PDB file of C-alpha atoms and ligand atoms in Angstrom:
ATOM      1  CA  MET A   1       0.000   0.000   0.000  1.00  0.00           C
ATOM      2  CA  ASP A   2       1.118   3.566  -0.697  1.00  0.00           C
ATOM      3  CA  SER A   3       2.913   4.901   2.365  1.00  0.00           C
ATOM      4  CA  GLY A   4       1.307   8.309   1.782  1.00  0.00           C
ATOM      5  CA  GLY A   5       4.485  10.374   1.891  1.00  0.00           C
ATOM      6  CA  ALA A   6       8.200   9.873   2.310  1.00  0.00           C
ATOM      7  CA  ASP A   7       8.745  11.495   5.708  1.00  0.00           C
ATOM      8  CA  LYS A   8       5.497  10.394   7.298  1.00  0.00           C
ATOM      9  CA  GLY A   9       5.616   7.131   9.205  1.00  0.00           C
ATOM     10  CA  THR A  10       3.411   4.238   8.178  1.00  0.00           C
ATOM     11  CA  THR A  11       1.117   4.633  11.179  1.00  0.00           C
ATOM     12  CA  ALA A  12       0.458   8.325  10.460  1.00  0.00           C
ATOM     13  CA  ALA A  13      -0.303   7.421   6.843  1.00  0.00           C
ATOM     14  CA  TRP A  14      -2.865   4.832   8.011  1.00  0.00           C
ATOM     15  CA  MET A  15      -4.472   7.339  10.351  1.00  0.00           C
ATOM     16  CA  ALA A  16      -4.864   9.706   7.413  1.00  0.00           C
ATOM     17  CA  ALA A  17      -6.056   7.011   4.999  1.00  0.00           C
ATOM     18  CA  HIS A  18      -8.633   5.694   7.501  1.00  0.00           C
ATOM     19  CA  ARG A  19      -9.555   9.011   9.081  1.00  0.00           C
ATOM     20  CA  GLY A  20     -13.294   8.284   9.123  1.00  0.00           C
ATOM     21  CA  MET A  21     -12.873   5.047  11.076  1.00  0.00           C
ATOM     22  CA  TYR A  22     -10.298   6.629  13.369  1.00  0.00           C
ATOM     23  CA  GLU A  23     -12.703   9.450  14.207  1.00  0.00           C
ATOM     24  CA  ARG A  24     -15.582   7.086  14.830  1.00  0.00           C
ATOM     25  CA  ALA A  25     -13.353   5.401  17.430  1.00  0.00           C
ATOM     26  CA  THR A  26     -11.927   8.554  19.032  1.00  0.00           C
ATOM     27  CA  ARG A  27     -14.945  10.897  18.810  1.00  0.00           C
ATOM     28  CA  HIS A  28     -17.572   8.364  19.733  1.00  0.00           C
ATOM     29  CA  PRO A  29     -20.928   9.666  21.058  1.00  0.00           C
ATOM     30  CA  PHE A  30     -20.141   8.007  24.405  1.00  0.00           C
ATOM     31  CA  THR A  31     -16.852   9.839  25.036  1.00  0.00           C
ATOM     32  CA  VAL A  32     -18.181  13.022  23.428  1.00  0.00           C
ATOM     33  CA  SER A  33     -21.078  12.879  25.933  1.00  0.00           C
ATOM     34  CA  ILE A  34     -18.489  12.809  28.753  1.00  0.00           C
ATOM     35  CA  ARG A  35     -16.925  15.974  27.311  1.00  0.00           C
ATOM     36  CA  ASP A  36     -20.353  17.614  26.880  1.00  0.00           C
ATOM     37  CA  GLY A  37     -21.348  16.744  30.427  1.00  0.00           C
ATOM     38  CA  THR A  38     -24.428  14.861  29.200  1.00  0.00           C
ATOM     39  CA  VAL A  39     -23.082  11.369  29.868  1.00  0.00           C
ATOM     40  CA  ASP A  40     -25.498   8.765  31.207  1.00  0.00           C
ATOM     41  CA  LEU A  41     -23.892   7.621  34.452  1.00  0.00           C
ATOM     42  CA  ALA A  42     -25.339   4.121  34.084  1.00  0.00           C
ATOM     43  CA  ALA A  43     -23.416   3.875  30.813  1.00  0.00           C
ATOM     44  CA  PHE A  44     -20.268   5.157  32.472  1.00  0.00           C
ATOM     45  CA  LYS A  45     -20.565   2.517  35.186  1.00  0.00           C
ATOM     46  CA  ARG A  46     -21.135  -0.159  32.579  1.00  0.00           C
ATOM     47  CA  TRP A  47     -18.010   0.974  30.761  1.00  0.00           C
ATOM     48  CA  LEU A  48     -16.051   0.924  34.038  1.00  0.00           C
ATOM     49  CA  GLY A  49     -16.958  -2.656  34.895  1.00  0.00           C
ATOM     50  CA  GLN A  50     -16.441  -3.929  31.365  1.00  0.00           C
ATOM     51  CA  ASP A  51     -13.125  -2.114  30.964  1.00  0.00           C
ATOM     52  CA  TYR A  52     -11.827  -3.610  34.209  1.00  0.00           C
ATOM     53  CA  MET A  53     -12.387  -7.049  32.684  1.00  0.00           C
ATOM     54  CA  PHE A  54     -10.803  -5.903  29.427  1.00  0.00           C
ATOM     55  CA  VAL A  55      -7.683  -4.606  31.186  1.00  0.00           C
ATOM     56  CA  ARG A  56      -7.164  -7.958  32.941  1.00  0.00           C
ATOM     57  CA  GLU A  57      -7.094  -9.544  29.483  1.00  0.00           C
ATOM     58  CA  PHE A  58      -4.916  -6.708  28.203  1.00  0.00           C
ATOM     59  CA  VAL A  59      -2.264  -7.671  30.793  1.00  0.00           C
ATOM     60  CA  ALA A  60      -2.035 -11.131  29.223  1.00  0.00           C
ATOM     61  CA  PHE A  61      -1.912  -9.553  25.759  1.00  0.00           C
ATOM     62  CA  LEU A  62       0.923  -7.265  26.788  1.00  0.00           C
ATOM     63  CA  ALA A  63       2.786 -10.227  28.269  1.00  0.00           C
ATOM     64  CA  SER A  64       2.565 -11.844  24.822  1.00  0.00           C
ATOM     65  CA  VAL A  65       3.912  -8.655  23.200  1.00  0.00           C
ATOM     66  CA  LEU A  66       6.767  -8.614  25.713  1.00  0.00           C
ATOM     67  CA  LEU A  67       7.585 -12.228  24.941  1.00  0.00           C
ATOM     68  CA  LYS A  68       7.717 -11.496  21.204  1.00  0.00           C
ATOM     69  CA  CYS A  69       9.926  -8.473  21.934  1.00  0.00           C
ATOM     70  CA  CYS A  70      12.357 -10.570  23.975  1.00  0.00           C
ATOM     71  CA  LYS A  71      12.734 -12.982  21.086  1.00  0.00           C
ATOM     72  CA  GLN A  72      13.962 -10.210  18.763  1.00  0.00           C
ATOM     73  CA  SER A  73      17.694  -9.915  18.167  1.00  0.00           C
ATOM     74  CA  ASP A  74      17.377  -6.293  19.267  1.00  0.00           C
ATOM     75  CA  SER A  75      15.207  -6.288  22.386  1.00  0.00           C
ATOM     76  CA  SER A  76      15.806  -2.639  23.264  1.00  0.00           C
ATOM     77  CA  ASP A  77      12.043  -1.927  23.304  1.00  0.00           C
ATOM     78  CA  MET A  78      11.774  -4.155  26.354  1.00  0.00           C
ATOM     79  CA  GLU A  79      11.896  -1.325  28.905  1.00  0.00           C
ATOM     80  CA  ILE A  80       8.991   0.553  27.305  1.00  0.00           C
ATOM     81  CA  ILE A  81       6.802  -2.546  27.197  1.00  0.00           C
ATOM     82  CA  LEU A  82       7.765  -3.528  30.726  1.00  0.00           C
ATOM     83  CA  GLY A  83       6.889   0.008  31.845  1.00  0.00           C
ATOM     84  CA  GLY A  84       3.506  -0.447  30.177  1.00  0.00           C
ATOM     85  CA  LEU A  85       2.948  -3.687  32.078  1.00  0.00           C
ATOM     86  CA  ALA A  86       3.900  -2.011  35.348  1.00  0.00           C
ATOM     87  CA  SER A  87       1.392   0.790  34.758  1.00  0.00           C
ATOM     88  CA  LEU A  88      -1.324  -1.785  34.122  1.00  0.00           C
ATOM     89  CA  SER A  89      -0.743  -2.966  37.675  1.00  0.00           C
ATOM     90  CA  ASP A  90      -1.545   0.582  38.889  1.00  0.00           C
ATOM     91  CA  GLU A  91      -4.442   0.676  36.483  1.00  0.00           C
ATOM     92  CA  LEU A  92      -6.063  -2.421  37.975  1.00  0.00           C
ATOM     93  CA  SER A  93      -5.814  -0.843  41.453  1.00  0.00           C
ATOM     94  CA  TRP A  94      -7.318   2.355  40.052  1.00  0.00           C
ATOM     95  CA  PHE A  95     -10.261   0.398  38.591  1.00  0.00           C
ATOM     96  CA  LYS A  96     -10.948  -1.208  41.965  1.00  0.00           C
ATOM     97  CA  LYS A  97     -10.907   2.155  43.722  1.00  0.00           C
ATOM     98  CA  GLU A  98     -13.063   3.778  41.048  1.00  0.00           C
ATOM     99  CA  ALA A  99     -15.525   0.876  41.101  1.00  0.00           C
ATOM    100  CA  ALA A 100     -15.911   1.267  44.868  1.00  0.00           C
ATOM    101  CA  LYS A 101     -16.557   5.017  44.393  1.00  0.00           C
ATOM    102  CA  TRP A 102     -19.344   4.285  41.886  1.00  0.00           C
ATOM    103  CA  SER A 103     -20.683   1.200  43.730  1.00  0.00           C
ATOM    104  CA  VAL A 104     -19.868  -1.074  40.809  1.00  0.00           C
ATOM    105  CA  ASP A 105     -19.493  -4.676  41.966  1.00  0.00           C
ATOM    106  CA  LEU A 106     -16.535  -5.952  39.919  1.00  0.00           C
ATOM    107  CA  ALA A 107     -16.917  -9.521  41.196  1.00  0.00           C
ATOM    108  CA  GLY A 108     -20.453  -9.746  39.827  1.00  0.00           C
ATOM    109  CA  ILE A 109     -19.693  -8.629  36.273  1.00  0.00           C
ATOM    110  CA  SER A 110     -19.716 -10.823  33.212  1.00  0.00           C
ATOM    111  CA  PRO A 111     -18.366  -9.637  29.880  1.00  0.00           C
ATOM    112  CA  LEU A 112     -20.852  -8.349  27.296  1.00  0.00           C
ATOM    113  CA  THR A 113     -20.628  -9.531  23.679  1.00  0.00           C
ATOM    114  CA  SER A 114     -18.363  -6.787  22.263  1.00  0.00           C
ATOM    115  CA  ASN A 115     -15.984  -7.176  25.184  1.00  0.00           C
ATOM    116  CA  THR A 116     -15.795 -10.947  24.700  1.00  0.00           C
ATOM    117  CA  GLU A 117     -15.109 -10.404  21.021  1.00  0.00           C
ATOM    118  CA  TYR A 118     -12.327  -7.920  21.792  1.00  0.00           C
ATOM    119  CA  CYS A 119     -10.791 -10.220  24.419  1.00  0.00           C
ATOM    120  CA  ARG A 120     -10.798 -13.085  21.923  1.00  0.00           C
ATOM    121  CA  PHE A 121      -8.890 -10.874  19.494  1.00  0.00           C
ATOM    122  CA  LEU A 122      -6.325 -10.098  22.222  1.00  0.00           C
ATOM    123  CA  GLN A 123      -5.955 -13.800  23.001  1.00  0.00           C
ATOM    124  CA  SER A 124      -5.189 -14.561  19.359  1.00  0.00           C
ATOM    125  CA  PHE A 125      -1.773 -12.873  19.874  1.00  0.00           C
ATOM    126  CA  ASN A 126      -0.639 -15.844  21.957  1.00  0.00           C
ATOM    127  CA  ASP A 127       0.029 -17.508  18.636  1.00  0.00           C
ATOM    128  CA  PRO A 128       3.840 -17.388  18.160  1.00  0.00           C
ATOM    129  CA  GLU A 129       3.211 -17.078  14.396  1.00  0.00           C
ATOM    130  CA  ILE A 130       1.935 -13.529  14.894  1.00  0.00           C
ATOM    131  CA  SER A 131       4.918 -11.230  14.460  1.00  0.00           C
ATOM    132  CA  TYR A 132       6.277  -8.682  16.898  1.00  0.00           C
ATOM    133  CA  THR A 133       5.595  -5.977  14.278  1.00  0.00           C
ATOM    134  CA  VAL A 134       1.887  -6.795  14.142  1.00  0.00           C
ATOM    135  CA  ALA A 135       1.688  -7.111  17.937  1.00  0.00           C
ATOM    136  CA  ILE A 136       3.442  -3.838  18.778  1.00  0.00           C
ATOM    137  CA  THR A 137       1.389  -1.960  16.167  1.00  0.00           C
ATOM    138  CA  THR A 138      -1.779  -3.392  17.700  1.00  0.00           C
ATOM    139  CA  PHE A 139      -0.629  -2.377  21.172  1.00  0.00           C
ATOM    140  CA  TRP A 140       0.075   1.180  19.966  1.00  0.00           C
ATOM    141  CA  ILE A 141      -3.352   1.706  18.386  1.00  0.00           C
ATOM    142  CA  ILE A 142      -5.246   0.220  21.357  1.00  0.00           C
ATOM    143  CA  GLU A 143      -3.569   2.724  23.692  1.00  0.00           C
ATOM    144  CA  THR A 144      -3.870   5.590  21.213  1.00  0.00           C
ATOM    145  CA  VAL A 145      -7.655   5.301  20.834  1.00  0.00           C
ATOM    146  CA  TYR A 146      -8.014   5.810  24.594  1.00  0.00           C
ATOM    147  CA  GLN A 147      -5.416   8.576  24.659  1.00  0.00           C
ATOM    148  CA  ASP A 148      -7.096  10.548  21.888  1.00  0.00           C
ATOM    149  CA  SER A 149     -10.653   9.900  23.145  1.00  0.00           C
ATOM    150  CA  PHE A 150      -9.983  10.988  26.724  1.00  0.00           C
ATOM    151  CA  ALA A 151      -7.627  13.865  25.871  1.00  0.00           C
ATOM    152  CA  PHE A 152     -10.573  15.386  23.952  1.00  0.00           C
ATOM    153  CA  CYS A 153     -12.626  15.227  27.190  1.00  0.00           C
ATOM    154  CA  ILE A 154     -10.158  17.538  28.956  1.00  0.00           C
ATOM    155  CA  GLN A 155      -9.341  19.871  26.069  1.00  0.00           C
ATOM    156  CA  ASP A 156     -10.421  23.543  25.958  1.00  0.00           C
ATOM    157  CA  GLY A 157     -14.149  24.071  26.235  1.00  0.00           C
ATOM    158  CA  HIS A 158     -14.938  20.752  27.912  1.00  0.00           C
ATOM    159  CA  LYS A 159     -17.863  20.386  30.301  1.00  0.00           C
ATOM    160  CA  THR A 160     -16.721  17.059  31.715  1.00  0.00           C
ATOM    161  CA  PRO A 161     -18.291  16.412  35.138  1.00  0.00           C
ATOM    162  CA  LEU A 162     -15.777  16.869  37.956  1.00  0.00           C
ATOM    163  CA  GLU A 163     -16.183  13.286  39.169  1.00  0.00           C
ATOM    164  CA  LEU A 164     -15.115  11.978  35.735  1.00  0.00           C
ATOM    165  CA  LEU A 165     -12.031  14.159  35.338  1.00  0.00           C
ATOM    166  CA  GLY A 166      -9.759  11.606  37.026  1.00  0.00           C
ATOM    167  CA  THR A 167     -10.785   8.972  34.497  1.00  0.00           C
ATOM    168  CA  CYS A 168     -10.146  11.316  31.577  1.00  0.00           C
ATOM    169  CA  GLN A 169      -6.770  12.372  32.963  1.00  0.00           C
ATOM    170  CA  ARG A 170      -5.662   8.770  33.350  1.00  0.00           C
ATOM    171  CA  TRP A 171      -5.555   8.359  29.555  1.00  0.00           C
ATOM    172  CA  GLY A 172      -5.723  11.992  28.467  1.00  0.00           C
ATOM    173  CA  SER A 173      -2.610  13.246  30.275  1.00  0.00           C
ATOM    174  CA  PRO A 174       0.473  14.575  28.436  1.00  0.00           C
ATOM    175  CA  GLU A 175       2.505  11.703  29.994  1.00  0.00           C
ATOM    176  CA  PHE A 176       0.212   9.096  28.508  1.00  0.00           C
ATOM    177  CA  LYS A 177       0.428  10.873  25.167  1.00  0.00           C
ATOM    178  CA  GLN A 178       4.234  10.694  25.278  1.00  0.00           C
ATOM    179  CA  TYR A 179       4.037   7.019  26.091  1.00  0.00           C
ATOM    180  CA  CYS A 180       1.763   6.457  23.063  1.00  0.00           C
ATOM    181  CA  GLN A 181       4.203   8.414  20.899  1.00  0.00           C
ATOM    182  CA  SER A 182       7.077   6.192  21.983  1.00  0.00           C
ATOM    183  CA  LEU A 183       4.983   3.145  21.059  1.00  0.00           C
ATOM    184  CA  GLN A 184       4.269   4.778  17.705  1.00  0.00           C
ATOM    185  CA  ARG A 185       7.981   5.290  17.037  1.00  0.00           C
ATOM    186  CA  ILE A 186       8.638   1.626  17.809  1.00  0.00           C
ATOM    187  CA  ALA A 187       5.784   0.527  15.547  1.00  0.00           C
ATOM    188  CA  ASP A 188       6.969   2.758  12.697  1.00  0.00           C
ATOM    189  CA  ARG A 189      10.525   1.473  13.008  1.00  0.00           C
ATOM    190  CA  CYS A 190       9.326  -2.154  12.916  1.00  0.00           C
ATOM    191  CA  LEU A 191       7.006  -1.432   9.981  1.00  0.00           C
ATOM    192  CA  ALA A 192       9.800   0.276   8.043  1.00  0.00           C
ATOM    193  CA  ASN A 193      11.823  -2.958   8.275  1.00  0.00           C
ATOM    194  CA  ALA A 194       8.960  -5.420   7.798  1.00  0.00           C
ATOM    195  CA  THR A 195       7.965  -7.470   4.772  1.00  0.00           C
ATOM    196  CA  SER A 196       5.005  -6.193   2.786  1.00  0.00           C
ATOM    197  CA  ASP A 197       2.943  -9.143   4.088  1.00  0.00           C
ATOM    198  CA  ALA A 198       3.680  -8.143   7.674  1.00  0.00           C
ATOM    199  CA  VAL A 199       2.798  -4.507   6.913  1.00  0.00           C
ATOM    200  CA  LYS A 200      -0.485  -5.666   5.384  1.00  0.00           C
ATOM    201  CA  SER A 201      -1.315  -7.803   8.452  1.00  0.00           C
ATOM    202  CA  ALA A 202      -0.457  -4.894  10.743  1.00  0.00           C
ATOM    203  CA  GLU A 203      -2.783  -2.579   8.823  1.00  0.00           C
ATOM    204  CA  GLU A 204      -5.561  -5.169   9.083  1.00  0.00           C
ATOM    205  CA  ALA A 205      -4.972  -5.405  12.832  1.00  0.00           C
ATOM    206  CA  PHE A 206      -5.036  -1.577  13.061  1.00  0.00           C
ATOM    207  CA  LEU A 207      -8.450  -1.493  11.356  1.00  0.00           C
ATOM    208  CA  ARG A 208      -9.732  -4.393  13.463  1.00  0.00           C
ATOM    209  CA  VAL A 209      -8.801  -2.514  16.646  1.00  0.00           C
ATOM    210  CA  LEU A 210     -10.704   0.578  15.464  1.00  0.00           C
ATOM    211  CA  GLU A 211     -13.739  -1.605  14.770  1.00  0.00           C
ATOM    212  CA  LEU A 212     -13.478  -3.327  18.157  1.00  0.00           C
ATOM    213  CA  GLU A 213     -13.044  -0.009  19.973  1.00  0.00           C
ATOM    214  CA  ILE A 214     -16.178   1.388  18.304  1.00  0.00           C
ATOM    215  CA  GLY A 215     -18.012  -1.782  19.343  1.00  0.00           C
ATOM    216  CA  PHE A 216     -16.741  -1.378  22.906  1.00  0.00           C
ATOM    217  CA  TRP A 217     -18.027   2.219  23.161  1.00  0.00           C
ATOM    218  CA  ASP A 218     -21.339   1.179  21.542  1.00  0.00           C
ATOM    219  CA  MET A 219     -21.676  -1.596  24.105  1.00  0.00           C
ATOM    220  CA  SER A 220     -20.970   0.816  26.958  1.00  0.00           C
ATOM    221  CA  SER A 221     -23.536   3.351  25.812  1.00  0.00           C
ATOM    222  CA  SER A 222     -26.305   1.023  24.719  1.00  0.00           C
ATOM    223  CA  GLN A 223     -25.979  -2.294  26.575  1.00  0.00           C
ATOM    224  CA  SER A 224     -25.704  -4.754  23.726  1.00  0.00           C
TER     225      SER A 224
HETATM  226  C1  LIG B   1     -11.358  -1.129  25.405  1.00  0.00           C
HETATM  227  C2  LIG B   1     -10.073  -0.491  25.801  1.00  0.00           C
HETATM  228  N1  LIG B   1      -9.240  -0.056  24.856  1.00  0.00           N
HETATM  229  C3  LIG B   1      -8.066   0.525  25.188  1.00  0.00           C
HETATM  230  C4  LIG B   1      -7.706   0.679  26.495  1.00  0.00           C
HETATM  231  C5  LIG B   1      -6.392   1.366  26.820  1.00  0.00           C
HETATM  232  O1  LIG B   1      -5.703   0.838  27.846  1.00  0.00           O
HETATM  233  C6  LIG B   1      -8.601   0.198  27.475  1.00  0.00           C
HETATM  234  N2  LIG B   1      -8.336   0.315  28.797  1.00  0.00           N
HETATM  235  N3  LIG B   1      -9.766  -0.372  27.094  1.00  0.00           N
END
């Protein structure tokens, strides 16, 4: 596929080529309603419980990315991925605290359809046949959808309810943005050295994540 410009990385070219999909994932009515202050709190609580389950599965996914990284001849990305795993430990504690604040019973939750579908996708990365390039690109876009979605909720002109600001800052902070940018640099470097088949698979995974993220927000806002 056309890289879309010599100095632009592959990932930026995909974001431009699939702008519509990217915006449906990062400007979803659910997160936009947080920013507008019109969010349905029942939907927010549903998202919270479902995302806690998702993040537990995301830990296993990230462990599989780390394993693929360690098998590379150059494993210098290891620290970044390990840092990501460590922050997921904090994140799980945060979810428990937040769930208590909103009286969401995490023990009593079962995954809804879109969450199950997303978790199954994450589990598919256990397959050693899936390359590090595809895995790290997938990791980057999963984090970036949250970064972009929640950063919008704390940008100029927001009316985000005070009690939701902590959630938005978790993923919308400048630090999290920098972290996503370092993942993007890793992904672009891997993609620049990958075979065209691997680049094609990574682009498919990128699009699949956008689809799954849209499904996850839909599920949170409409209980499907
Ligand atoms: C569904 C979903 N996507 C991305 C993230 C980012 O960590 C998350 N917590 N949940």
